[in-house]
Amino acid sequence: MKKGQRFHCQNPTCSCEVQVMKESHGHIVSNPHCGCGAEMKKVYVKPVARTRLSIEPETTNKLSY
């Protein structure tokens, strides 16, 4: 888990949400579980389109014979 990630409980009556405060360096096999026992999933974050500030021309390698 990475710092800043948010997880929410899949149980509709609970709807708990947590944010990761310290990064985990171990190997995590499954999603975390809520205090109510239900599995938690990452909160969906809509992707944002970014523009490139500068476009550099591609260099091509020309072979000479």
mmCIF file with all atom_site columns, C-alpha atoms in Angstrom:
data_model
loop_
_atom_site.group_PDB
_atom_site.id
_atom_site.type_symbol
_atom_site.label_atom_id
_atom_site.label_alt_id
_atom_site.label_comp_id
_atom_site.label_asym_id
_atom_site.label_entity_id
_atom_site.label_seq_id
_atom_site.pdbx_PDB_ins_code
_atom_site.Cartn_x
_atom_site.Cartn_y
_atom_site.Cartn_z
_atom_site.occupancy
_atom_site.B_iso_or_equiv
_atom_site.pdbx_formal_charge
_atom_site.auth_seq_id
_atom_site.auth_comp_id
_atom_site.auth_asym_id
_atom_site.auth_atom_id
_atom_site.pdbx_PDB_model_num
ATOM 1  C CA . MET A 1 1  ? 0.000   0.000   0.000   1.00 0.00 ? 1  MET A CA 1
ATOM 2  C CA . LYS A 1 2  ? 1.222   3.478   -0.801  1.00 0.00 ? 2  LYS A CA 1
ATOM 3  C CA . LYS A 1 3  ? 0.860   6.612   1.296   1.00 0.00 ? 3  LYS A CA 1
ATOM 4  C CA . GLY A 1 4  ? -2.243  8.604   0.334   1.00 0.00 ? 4  GLY A CA 1
ATOM 5  C CA . GLN A 1 5  ? -4.261  5.688   -1.068  1.00 0.00 ? 5  GLN A CA 1
ATOM 6  C CA . ARG A 1 6  ? -7.869  5.490   0.139   1.00 0.00 ? 6  ARG A CA 1
ATOM 7  C CA . PHE A 1 7  ? -9.903  2.342   0.691   1.00 0.00 ? 7  PHE A CA 1
ATOM 8  C CA . HIS A 1 8  ? -13.661 2.031   1.335   1.00 0.00 ? 8  HIS A CA 1
ATOM 9  C CA . CYS A 1 9  ? -15.701 -0.766  2.921   1.00 0.00 ? 9  CYS A CA 1
ATOM 10 C CA . GLN A 1 10 ? -17.809 -2.908  0.575   1.00 0.00 ? 10 GLN A CA 1
ATOM 11 C CA . ASN A 1 11 ? -20.525 -3.326  3.222   1.00 0.00 ? 11 ASN A CA 1
ATOM 12 C CA . PRO A 1 12 ? -23.263 -0.747  2.328   1.00 0.00 ? 12 PRO A CA 1
ATOM 13 C CA . THR A 1 13 ? -24.429 -0.453  5.956   1.00 0.00 ? 13 THR A CA 1
ATOM 14 C CA . CYS A 1 14 ? -20.889 0.350   7.170   1.00 0.00 ? 14 CYS A CA 1
ATOM 15 C CA . SER A 1 15 ? -19.384 2.507   4.355   1.00 0.00 ? 15 SER A CA 1
ATOM 16 C CA . CYS A 1 16 ? -16.184 3.134   6.344   1.00 0.00 ? 16 CYS A CA 1
ATOM 17 C CA . GLU A 1 17 ? -13.299 4.799   4.492   1.00 0.00 ? 17 GLU A CA 1
ATOM 18 C CA . VAL A 1 18 ? -9.594  4.841   5.437   1.00 0.00 ? 18 VAL A CA 1
ATOM 19 C CA . GLN A 1 19 ? -6.527  6.600   4.076   1.00 0.00 ? 19 GLN A CA 1
ATOM 20 C CA . VAL A 1 20 ? -3.040  5.054   4.182   1.00 0.00 ? 20 VAL A CA 1
ATOM 21 C CA . MET A 1 21 ? -0.781  7.205   6.350   1.00 0.00 ? 21 MET A CA 1
ATOM 22 C CA . LYS A 1 22 ? 2.439   5.147   6.188   1.00 0.00 ? 22 LYS A CA 1
ATOM 23 C CA . GLU A 1 23 ? 3.695   3.216   3.170   1.00 0.00 ? 23 GLU A CA 1
ATOM 24 C CA . SER A 1 24 ? 3.930   -0.548  3.483   1.00 0.00 ? 24 SER A CA 1
ATOM 25 C CA . HIS A 1 25 ? 7.193   -2.098  2.300   1.00 0.00 ? 25 HIS A CA 1
ATOM 26 C CA . GLY A 1 26 ? 6.070   -5.723  2.628   1.00 0.00 ? 26 GLY A CA 1
ATOM 27 C CA . HIS A 1 27 ? 4.304   -7.870  0.045   1.00 0.00 ? 27 HIS A CA 1
ATOM 28 C CA . ILE A 1 28 ? 0.529   -7.582  0.491   1.00 0.00 ? 28 ILE A CA 1
ATOM 29 C CA . VAL A 1 29 ? -1.518  -10.459 -0.921  1.00 0.00 ? 29 VAL A CA 1
ATOM 30 C CA . SER A 1 30 ? -5.088  -9.184  -0.386  1.00 0.00 ? 30 SER A CA 1
ATOM 31 C CA . ASN A 1 31 ? -7.029  -5.984  0.192   1.00 0.00 ? 31 ASN A CA 1
ATOM 32 C CA . PRO A 1 32 ? -7.364  -4.768  3.798   1.00 0.00 ? 32 PRO A CA 1
ATOM 33 C CA . HIS A 1 33 ? -10.437 -5.701  5.833   1.00 0.00 ? 33 HIS A CA 1
ATOM 34 C CA . CYS A 1 34 ? -12.722 -3.292  7.682   1.00 0.00 ? 34 CYS A CA 1
ATOM 35 C CA . GLY A 1 35 ? -13.558 -3.527  11.398  1.00 0.00 ? 35 GLY A CA 1
ATOM 36 C CA . CYS A 1 36 ? -16.952 -4.963  10.395  1.00 0.00 ? 36 CYS A CA 1
ATOM 37 C CA . GLY A 1 37 ? -15.146 -7.833  8.613   1.00 0.00 ? 37 GLY A CA 1
ATOM 38 C CA . ALA A 1 38 ? -15.896 -6.845  5.003   1.00 0.00 ? 38 ALA A CA 1
ATOM 39 C CA . GLU A 1 39 ? -13.173 -6.480  2.377   1.00 0.00 ? 39 GLU A CA 1
ATOM 40 C CA . MET A 1 40 ? -12.117 -2.932  1.500   1.00 0.00 ? 40 MET A CA 1
ATOM 41 C CA . LYS A 1 41 ? -11.424 -1.742  -2.059  1.00 0.00 ? 41 LYS A CA 1
ATOM 42 C CA . LYS A 1 42 ? -9.522  1.246   -3.433  1.00 0.00 ? 42 LYS A CA 1
ATOM 43 C CA . VAL A 1 43 ? -11.576 4.374   -4.017  1.00 0.00 ? 43 VAL A CA 1
ATOM 44 C CA . TYR A 1 44 ? -11.954 5.022   -7.769  1.00 0.00 ? 44 TYR A CA 1
ATOM 45 C CA . VAL A 1 45 ? -10.093 8.091   -8.965  1.00 0.00 ? 45 VAL A CA 1
ATOM 46 C CA . LYS A 1 46 ? -11.026 9.316   -12.427 1.00 0.00 ? 46 LYS A CA 1
ATOM 47 C CA . PRO A 1 47 ? -7.963  9.656   -14.705 1.00 0.00 ? 47 PRO A CA 1
ATOM 48 C CA . VAL A 1 48 ? -6.902  13.167  -15.659 1.00 0.00 ? 48 VAL A CA 1
ATOM 49 C CA . ALA A 1 49 ? -5.647  14.026  -19.138 1.00 0.00 ? 49 ALA A CA 1
ATOM 50 C CA . ARG A 1 50 ? -2.347  15.859  -19.117 1.00 0.00 ? 50 ARG A CA 1
ATOM 51 C CA . THR A 1 51 ? -0.766  17.887  -21.895 1.00 0.00 ? 51 THR A CA 1
ATOM 52 C CA . ARG A 1 52 ? 2.875   17.719  -22.861 1.00 0.00 ? 52 ARG A CA 1
ATOM 53 C CA . LEU A 1 53 ? 4.741   20.960  -22.290 1.00 0.00 ? 53 LEU A CA 1
ATOM 54 C CA . SER A 1 54 ? 7.241   20.487  -25.081 1.00 0.00 ? 54 SER A CA 1
ATOM 55 C CA . ILE A 1 55 ? 7.299   18.118  -27.980 1.00 0.00 ? 55 ILE A CA 1
ATOM 56 C CA . GLU A 1 56 ? 10.769  17.174  -29.099 1.00 0.00 ? 56 GLU A CA 1
ATOM 57 C CA . PRO A 1 57 ? 11.250  15.821  -32.622 1.00 0.00 ? 57 PRO A CA 1
ATOM 58 C CA . GLU A 1 58 ? 12.190  12.174  -32.716 1.00 0.00 ? 58 GLU A CA 1
ATOM 59 C CA . THR A 1 59 ? 15.726  11.497  -33.824 1.00 0.00 ? 59 THR A CA 1
ATOM 60 C CA . THR A 1 60 ? 16.033  8.893   -36.516 1.00 0.00 ? 60 THR A CA 1
ATOM 61 C CA . ASN A 1 61 ? 19.148  6.860   -37.119 1.00 0.00 ? 61 ASN A CA 1
ATOM 62 C CA . LYS A 1 62 ? 19.938  6.827   -40.821 1.00 0.00 ? 62 LYS A CA 1
ATOM 63 C CA . LEU A 1 63 ? 22.185  4.148   -42.118 1.00 0.00 ? 63 LEU A CA 1
ATOM 64 C CA . SER A 1 64 ? 24.740  5.128   -44.739 1.00 0.00 ? 64 SER A CA 1
ATOM 65 C CA . TYR A 1 65 ? 26.091  2.643   -47.252 1.00 0.00 ? 65 TYR A CA 1
#
